Amino acid sequence: MRVRHDAGYPRNAWYALASSAEVTREPLGTRALERAVVLFRTTEGAVVALGDRDAHRPYPLSLGRVEGDTIVSGYSGFAYDRTGACVRVPSQEQVPYGARVPSYLVREEGDLVWVWFGEPSLAERRPPVPTSWLTDHAWETFGGQWETAANVRLLHDNFADITHVAVVDPVISPPTLVGVAPALEVELTETTVVFHRDWPAAPMPAWQASVSGSSATTPYPQREEGAFLAPGLWADRWDVLLPPEEGGPQVFRFTHAVTPVDDRHTRHIWRVSRNFAPGAHASEALRPIFEAYYVKVREILETMQQVIDRDGYGEDVNVAADLAVLQVRKILRRLLADEG
């Protein structure tokens, strides 16, 4: 079946602009949804998100400084409060009427800072999806972030189908992924796609067995779960179902926060969480394995974007494994249509 793959991204959604640890009393400049944004914390620790451009002249506020609960331009000296209103001009007593910069709603969830760029009245009805495992001590978590030179839709497509993993990186791939994939079970709401499938029993990857101290040859049933929870968030998991006498299921949870920078660039914040092999030593062993895989994926998606830039989107030939991909695309198209 051939289905056209179109571009675009909803604006009435929460997008992760940074990790909580990145946002301090020092201004942090970034970009999202074709806008320059500066993030900083108030004296009480609340995160503020403002347009990163001085109202006086085109100079980034992120190159200025934070004083109290205001951010001060490093060029004009204009000071802006957390609402974006200019509250002080060094060269005169009266602040110019209406002088301000855009301000955006902010929420912290898990270890991420989420910002809303759409219609403010809709934000409370669509709160950021909880990601409590990112800060739960029952889970060991590591991760990273970077910018991928590709449209966010290409990242969504990739997360919705893991059957490519065995081709892209045989080292990280669970052995059970080699062969015909079982049928995918998909559950839909108006804005989410949740799917799962049970894979035949097979040994776990050698690197997982080494870190966890488990058998590298014993076949275990395995289960895949994926969830498109919002235009800016994927939360997936892979369970290796060890019996209780061997410690019980070993679970990886994969969190992908994706934020469009523009039509051809996407910020990707990724986290890998696990419920086994506690400690920094295991994380240090696992990090390069997952990081190498995500780098390969980034390079592939950037190549796809280069092909699209040169030849256009064209049409895709889809297979049974693309069931979740097609449902995610439908939701994104509907969200875009709702925004007009």
Tab-separated table of C-alpha atoms in Angstrom:
chain	number	residue	atom	x	y	z
A	1	MET	CA	0.000	0.000	0.000
A	2	ARG	CA	1.278	3.455	-0.879
A	3	VAL	CA	0.620	6.371	1.460
A	4	ARG	CA	1.909	9.925	1.096
A	5	HIS	CA	4.168	11.127	3.906
A	6	ASP	CA	3.567	14.833	4.635
A	7	ALA	CA	5.414	17.330	6.832
A	8	GLY	CA	4.403	19.749	9.571
A	9	TYR	CA	3.937	19.617	13.342
A	10	PRO	CA	1.240	20.707	15.808
A	11	ARG	CA	1.822	23.800	17.907
A	12	ASN	CA	-0.829	23.097	20.550
A	13	ALA	CA	1.415	20.648	22.376
A	14	TRP	CA	4.073	20.541	25.079
A	15	TYR	CA	7.635	20.214	23.819
A	16	ALA	CA	10.779	19.502	25.850
A	17	LEU	CA	13.390	22.226	25.396
A	18	ALA	CA	15.969	21.082	27.937
A	19	SER	CA	16.668	18.851	30.873
A	20	SER	CA	15.940	20.314	34.290
A	21	ALA	CA	19.651	20.283	35.139
A	22	GLU	CA	20.458	22.506	32.154
A	23	VAL	CA	18.234	25.367	33.293
A	24	THR	CA	19.940	27.439	35.961
A	25	ARG	CA	20.331	31.088	36.923
A	26	GLU	CA	22.460	31.514	33.805
A	27	PRO	CA	20.395	32.278	30.683
A	28	LEU	CA	20.063	29.316	28.317
A	29	GLY	CA	19.368	30.155	24.675
A	30	THR	CA	17.715	27.592	22.425
A	31	ARG	CA	15.286	27.290	19.502
A	32	ALA	CA	11.968	25.493	19.061
A	33	LEU	CA	9.149	25.696	16.526
A	34	GLU	CA	11.094	28.311	14.539
A	35	ARG	CA	11.389	30.600	17.560
A	36	ALA	CA	14.334	31.728	19.641
A	37	VAL	CA	13.738	31.028	23.344
A	38	VAL	CA	15.681	31.849	26.500
A	39	LEU	CA	15.240	29.788	29.668
A	40	PHE	CA	16.292	30.707	33.209
A	41	ARG	CA	15.257	30.142	36.811
A	42	THR	CA	13.820	32.690	39.232
A	43	THR	CA	15.118	33.085	42.779
A	44	GLU	CA	12.462	30.551	43.844
A	45	GLY	CA	13.638	28.008	41.269
A	46	ALA	CA	10.751	28.333	38.809
A	47	VAL	CA	11.647	28.067	35.125
A	48	VAL	CA	10.871	31.047	32.868
A	49	ALA	CA	10.677	30.832	29.056
A	50	LEU	CA	10.785	34.077	27.055
A	51	GLY	CA	11.423	35.081	23.478
A	52	ASP	CA	15.189	35.342	23.081
A	53	ARG	CA	15.304	38.773	21.460
A	54	ASP	CA	15.570	42.162	23.124
A	55	ALA	CA	12.566	44.372	22.313
A	56	HIS	CA	14.924	47.335	21.808
A	57	ARG	CA	17.285	45.831	19.229
A	58	PRO	CA	17.804	42.354	17.668
A	59	TYR	CA	20.138	41.076	20.371
A	60	PRO	CA	19.656	37.752	22.219
A	61	LEU	CA	18.588	38.019	25.847
A	62	SER	CA	20.471	34.782	26.423
A	63	LEU	CA	23.670	36.816	26.062
A	64	GLY	CA	22.593	38.980	28.984
A	65	ARG	CA	22.309	38.192	32.687
A	66	VAL	CA	19.704	37.267	35.295
A	67	GLU	CA	19.160	39.738	38.130
A	68	GLY	CA	16.675	38.692	40.789
A	69	ASP	CA	13.628	37.506	38.871
A	70	THR	CA	14.414	39.533	35.738
A	71	ILE	CA	16.627	38.988	32.723
A	72	VAL	CA	18.672	41.962	31.546
A	73	SER	CA	19.765	42.546	27.952
A	74	GLY	CA	23.530	42.592	27.541
A	75	TYR	CA	23.175	45.352	24.933
A	76	SER	CA	20.401	47.753	25.933
A	77	GLY	CA	20.132	47.005	29.636
A	78	PHE	CA	16.350	46.554	29.269
A	79	ALA	CA	15.123	44.277	32.077
A	80	TYR	CA	12.213	41.843	31.595
A	81	ASP	CA	10.187	40.036	34.245
A	82	ARG	CA	8.896	36.465	34.080
A	83	THR	CA	5.837	37.566	32.065
A	84	GLY	CA	8.032	39.140	29.370
A	85	ALA	CA	7.120	42.718	30.319
A	86	CYS	CA	9.926	45.273	30.293
A	87	VAL	CA	10.199	46.660	33.813
A	88	ARG	CA	13.320	48.804	33.610
A	89	VAL	CA	15.198	50.914	31.047
A	90	PRO	CA	18.566	52.274	32.219
A	91	SER	CA	18.477	55.449	30.111
A	92	GLN	CA	15.123	56.788	31.352
A	93	GLU	CA	12.689	56.463	34.233
A	94	GLN	CA	9.614	55.605	32.169
A	95	VAL	CA	9.389	52.229	30.466
A	96	PRO	CA	8.131	52.510	26.846
A	97	TYR	CA	4.444	51.585	26.675
A	98	GLY	CA	3.896	47.978	25.612
A	99	ALA	CA	7.590	47.062	25.635
A	100	ARG	CA	7.764	43.313	26.128
A	101	VAL	CA	8.944	40.015	24.703
A	102	PRO	CA	6.885	36.828	24.221
A	103	SER	CA	6.454	34.591	27.247
A	104	TYR	CA	5.550	30.908	27.197
A	105	LEU	CA	3.945	28.494	29.634
A	106	VAL	CA	6.402	26.113	31.315
A	107	ARG	CA	6.059	22.833	33.203
A	108	GLU	CA	8.699	20.537	34.660
A	109	GLU	CA	7.924	16.827	34.440
A	110	GLY	CA	10.374	14.040	35.174
A	111	ASP	CA	13.761	15.586	34.505
A	112	LEU	CA	12.572	17.642	31.523
A	113	VAL	CA	11.434	21.232	30.984
A	114	TRP	CA	8.335	21.400	28.775
A	115	VAL	CA	7.189	24.577	27.000
A	116	TRP	CA	3.831	25.329	25.332
A	117	PHE	CA	3.883	27.487	22.190
A	118	GLY	CA	0.240	27.128	21.154
A	119	GLU	CA	-3.055	28.614	22.306
A	120	PRO	CA	-2.579	29.237	26.069
A	121	SER	CA	-6.185	28.374	26.947
A	122	LEU	CA	-5.644	24.798	25.764
A	123	ALA	CA	-2.501	24.108	27.774
A	124	GLU	CA	-4.158	23.074	31.052
A	125	ARG	CA	-6.423	20.636	29.209
A	126	ARG	CA	-3.398	18.920	27.694
A	127	PRO	CA	-0.811	18.709	30.500
A	128	PRO	CA	2.580	17.109	29.878
A	129	VAL	CA	2.425	13.325	30.126
A	130	PRO	CA	3.927	12.089	33.427
A	131	THR	CA	7.361	10.491	33.084
A	132	SER	CA	7.851	9.607	36.740
A	133	TRP	CA	10.299	6.769	36.022
A	134	LEU	CA	12.923	9.341	34.985
A	135	THR	CA	13.266	10.468	38.596
A	136	ASP	CA	12.129	7.280	40.379
A	137	HIS	CA	15.030	5.644	42.270
A	138	ALA	CA	13.633	2.231	41.333
A	139	TRP	CA	14.913	2.922	37.811
A	140	GLU	CA	18.493	3.509	36.712
A	141	THR	CA	18.521	6.145	33.955
A	142	PHE	CA	21.090	7.631	31.606
A	143	GLY	CA	20.723	9.521	28.336
A	144	GLY	CA	21.738	12.375	26.120
A	145	GLN	CA	20.475	14.863	23.589
A	146	TRP	CA	21.346	16.407	20.268
A	147	GLU	CA	19.827	18.017	17.208
A	148	THR	CA	18.924	15.804	14.271
A	149	ALA	CA	18.925	17.495	10.862
A	150	ALA	CA	15.587	15.960	9.905
A	151	ASN	CA	11.880	16.736	10.134
A	152	VAL	CA	10.261	15.506	13.334
A	153	ARG	CA	7.962	13.234	11.301
A	154	LEU	CA	10.938	11.076	10.361
A	155	LEU	CA	11.730	10.556	14.037
A	156	HIS	CA	8.119	9.610	14.753
A	157	ASP	CA	8.197	7.048	11.953
A	158	ASN	CA	11.388	5.538	13.333
A	159	PHE	CA	10.127	5.169	16.909
A	160	ALA	CA	6.903	3.521	15.728
A	161	ASP	CA	8.655	0.537	14.138
A	162	ILE	CA	11.527	-1.310	15.807
A	163	THR	CA	11.851	-3.966	13.092
A	164	HIS	CA	14.588	-1.795	11.535
A	165	VAL	CA	16.829	-2.287	14.585
A	166	ALA	CA	18.134	-5.694	13.493
A	167	VAL	CA	19.180	-4.192	10.154
A	168	VAL	CA	20.612	-0.929	11.466
A	169	ASP	CA	22.569	-2.344	14.411
A	170	PRO	CA	22.782	-6.156	14.831
A	171	VAL	CA	24.876	-5.682	17.994
A	172	ILE	CA	22.186	-3.907	20.014
A	173	SER	CA	19.303	-5.847	18.484
A	174	PRO	CA	17.651	-8.572	20.567
A	175	PRO	CA	18.167	-11.848	18.654
A	176	THR	CA	14.409	-12.425	18.521
A	177	LEU	CA	14.029	-9.463	16.132
A	178	VAL	CA	15.620	-11.496	13.346
A	179	GLY	CA	12.816	-13.060	11.343
A	180	VAL	CA	9.132	-12.435	10.756
A	181	ALA	CA	7.607	-10.059	13.306
A	182	PRO	CA	4.493	-11.175	15.227
A	183	ALA	CA	1.285	-9.226	14.652
A	184	LEU	CA	1.165	-5.807	16.292
A	185	GLU	CA	-1.695	-5.078	18.701
A	186	VAL	CA	-2.640	-1.383	18.571
A	187	GLU	CA	-4.872	0.674	20.886
A	188	LEU	CA	-5.968	4.162	19.827
A	189	THR	CA	-7.412	7.293	21.348
A	190	GLU	CA	-7.936	10.613	19.606
A	191	THR	CA	-4.380	11.689	20.435
A	192	THR	CA	-2.387	8.565	21.364
A	193	VAL	CA	-1.187	5.308	19.843
A	194	VAL	CA	-0.203	2.473	22.191
A	195	PHE	CA	0.950	-0.849	20.781
A	196	HIS	CA	2.546	-4.100	21.847
A	197	ARG	CA	3.517	-7.533	20.626
A	198	ASP	CA	4.913	-10.670	22.199
A	199	TRP	CA	8.046	-12.052	20.574
A	200	PRO	CA	9.106	-15.714	20.567
A	201	ALA	CA	11.435	-16.850	23.313
A	202	ALA	CA	15.071	-16.172	22.455
A	203	PRO	CA	18.328	-15.392	24.264
A	204	MET	CA	18.882	-11.828	25.389
A	205	PRO	CA	21.709	-9.853	23.720
A	206	ALA	CA	25.169	-10.778	24.967
A	207	TRP	CA	25.802	-7.264	26.284
A	208	GLN	CA	22.624	-7.405	28.415
A	209	ALA	CA	23.522	-10.818	29.798
A	210	SER	CA	27.000	-9.569	30.674
A	211	VAL	CA	25.708	-6.511	32.552
A	212	SER	CA	22.901	-8.333	34.362
A	213	GLY	CA	24.768	-11.558	35.113
A	214	SER	CA	22.095	-13.606	33.343
A	215	SER	CA	22.384	-16.466	30.891
A	216	ALA	CA	23.363	-15.469	27.358
A	217	THR	CA	22.032	-18.720	25.874
A	218	THR	CA	18.748	-19.398	27.678
A	219	PRO	CA	15.678	-18.422	25.603
A	220	TYR	CA	13.266	-16.064	27.369
A	221	PRO	CA	9.874	-14.751	26.179
A	222	GLN	CA	10.088	-11.073	25.279
A	223	ARG	CA	7.572	-8.287	24.933
A	224	GLU	CA	7.680	-4.965	23.101
A	225	GLU	CA	5.520	-1.995	24.055
A	226	GLY	CA	5.451	1.391	22.360
A	227	ALA	CA	3.496	4.545	23.044
A	228	PHE	CA	3.080	7.759	21.076
A	229	LEU	CA	1.727	9.827	23.961
A	230	ALA	CA	1.965	13.349	22.535
A	231	PRO	CA	3.470	15.125	19.513
A	232	GLY	CA	6.593	15.645	21.617
A	233	LEU	CA	6.859	12.352	23.509
A	234	TRP	CA	7.420	8.632	22.968
A	235	ALA	CA	7.648	6.178	25.871
A	236	ASP	CA	8.584	2.617	24.896
A	237	ARG	CA	9.747	-0.496	26.696
A	238	TRP	CA	11.300	-3.896	26.086
A	239	ASP	CA	10.748	-6.694	28.615
A	240	VAL	CA	12.830	-9.859	28.835
A	241	LEU	CA	10.594	-12.133	30.899
A	242	LEU	CA	12.923	-13.975	33.243
A	243	PRO	CA	11.170	-16.214	35.789
A	244	PRO	CA	11.031	-15.158	39.463
A	245	GLU	CA	13.777	-17.589	40.450
A	246	GLU	CA	16.122	-15.743	38.064
A	247	GLY	CA	15.178	-12.291	39.325
A	248	GLY	CA	12.020	-11.616	37.339
A	249	PRO	CA	11.562	-9.487	34.196
A	250	GLN	CA	14.396	-7.243	33.059
A	251	VAL	CA	12.834	-4.089	31.650
A	252	PHE	CA	14.243	-1.278	29.545
A	253	ARG	CA	12.162	1.911	29.247
A	254	PHE	CA	13.022	4.277	26.423
A	255	THR	CA	11.936	7.913	26.592
A	256	HIS	CA	12.171	10.110	23.497
A	257	ALA	CA	11.279	13.797	23.786
A	258	VAL	CA	11.271	15.324	20.315
A	259	THR	CA	10.924	19.038	19.624
A	260	PRO	CA	10.810	20.548	16.132
A	261	VAL	CA	13.401	23.291	15.812
A	262	ASP	CA	12.133	23.985	12.299
A	263	ASP	CA	10.943	21.925	9.320
A	264	ARG	CA	14.350	20.287	8.897
A	265	HIS	CA	15.761	20.052	12.407
A	266	THR	CA	14.561	18.291	15.563
A	267	ARG	CA	15.874	18.329	19.119
A	268	HIS	CA	16.013	14.764	20.423
A	269	ILE	CA	16.335	14.194	24.176
A	270	TRP	CA	16.658	10.471	24.878
A	271	ARG	CA	16.697	8.485	28.078
A	272	VAL	CA	17.281	4.784	28.728
A	273	SER	CA	15.915	3.475	32.048
A	274	ARG	CA	16.190	-0.035	33.473
A	275	ASN	CA	14.958	-1.940	36.534
A	276	PHE	CA	18.005	-4.219	36.864
A	277	ALA	CA	21.793	-4.049	37.215
A	278	PRO	CA	21.862	-0.989	39.508
A	279	GLY	CA	24.857	1.283	39.720
A	280	ALA	CA	27.016	3.598	37.671
A	281	HIS	CA	29.279	0.784	36.456
A	282	ALA	CA	26.439	-0.873	34.529
A	283	SER	CA	25.307	2.484	33.118
A	284	GLU	CA	28.839	3.209	31.926
A	285	ALA	CA	28.877	-0.143	30.142
A	286	LEU	CA	25.456	0.359	28.538
A	287	ARG	CA	25.720	4.019	27.522
A	288	PRO	CA	28.139	3.593	24.585
A	289	ILE	CA	26.031	0.729	23.188
A	290	PHE	CA	22.838	2.782	23.079
A	291	GLU	CA	24.568	6.009	22.113
A	292	ALA	CA	26.222	4.311	19.125
A	293	TYR	CA	22.826	3.006	18.008
A	294	TYR	CA	21.098	6.379	18.322
A	295	VAL	CA	23.945	8.024	16.407
A	296	LYS	CA	23.406	5.533	13.576
A	297	VAL	CA	19.682	6.306	13.588
A	298	ARG	CA	20.387	10.040	13.522
A	299	GLU	CA	22.673	9.629	10.506
A	300	ILE	CA	20.024	7.557	8.681
A	301	LEU	CA	17.260	10.084	9.352
A	302	GLU	CA	19.488	12.944	8.231
A	303	THR	CA	20.162	11.050	5.000
A	304	MET	CA	16.414	10.613	4.511
A	305	GLN	CA	15.946	14.359	4.969
A	306	GLN	CA	18.616	15.035	2.357
A	307	VAL	CA	16.763	12.782	-0.090
A	308	ILE	CA	13.492	14.596	0.668
A	309	ASP	CA	15.129	17.995	0.225
A	310	ARG	CA	16.463	16.911	-3.129
A	311	ASP	CA	13.557	14.878	-4.520
A	312	GLY	CA	10.495	15.736	-2.384
A	313	TYR	CA	8.490	13.498	-0.070
A	314	GLY	CA	7.123	11.195	-2.746
A	315	GLU	CA	5.153	8.154	-1.597
A	316	ASP	CA	6.034	5.346	0.802
A	317	VAL	CA	5.386	1.629	0.363
A	318	ASN	CA	4.176	0.362	3.740
A	319	VAL	CA	4.060	-3.133	5.221
A	320	ALA	CA	2.243	-4.802	8.131
A	321	ALA	CA	4.873	-3.582	10.627
A	322	ASP	CA	3.916	0.020	9.762
A	323	LEU	CA	0.474	-0.201	11.385
A	324	ALA	CA	1.471	2.057	14.287
A	325	VAL	CA	3.344	4.436	11.960
A	326	LEU	CA	0.218	5.032	9.890
A	327	GLN	CA	-1.933	5.657	12.963
A	328	VAL	CA	0.553	8.195	14.344
A	329	ARG	CA	0.517	10.012	10.997
A	330	LYS	CA	-3.288	10.149	11.051
A	331	ILE	CA	-3.293	11.710	14.516
A	332	LEU	CA	-0.702	14.309	13.555
A	333	ARG	CA	-2.658	15.215	10.423
A	334	ARG	CA	-5.835	15.580	12.476
A	335	LEU	CA	-4.112	17.750	15.079
A	336	LEU	CA	-2.762	19.982	12.335
A	337	ALA	CA	-6.184	20.205	10.720
A	338	ASP	CA	-7.746	21.180	14.054
A	339	GLU	CA	-5.280	24.068	14.267
A	340	GLY	CA	-6.369	25.243	10.835
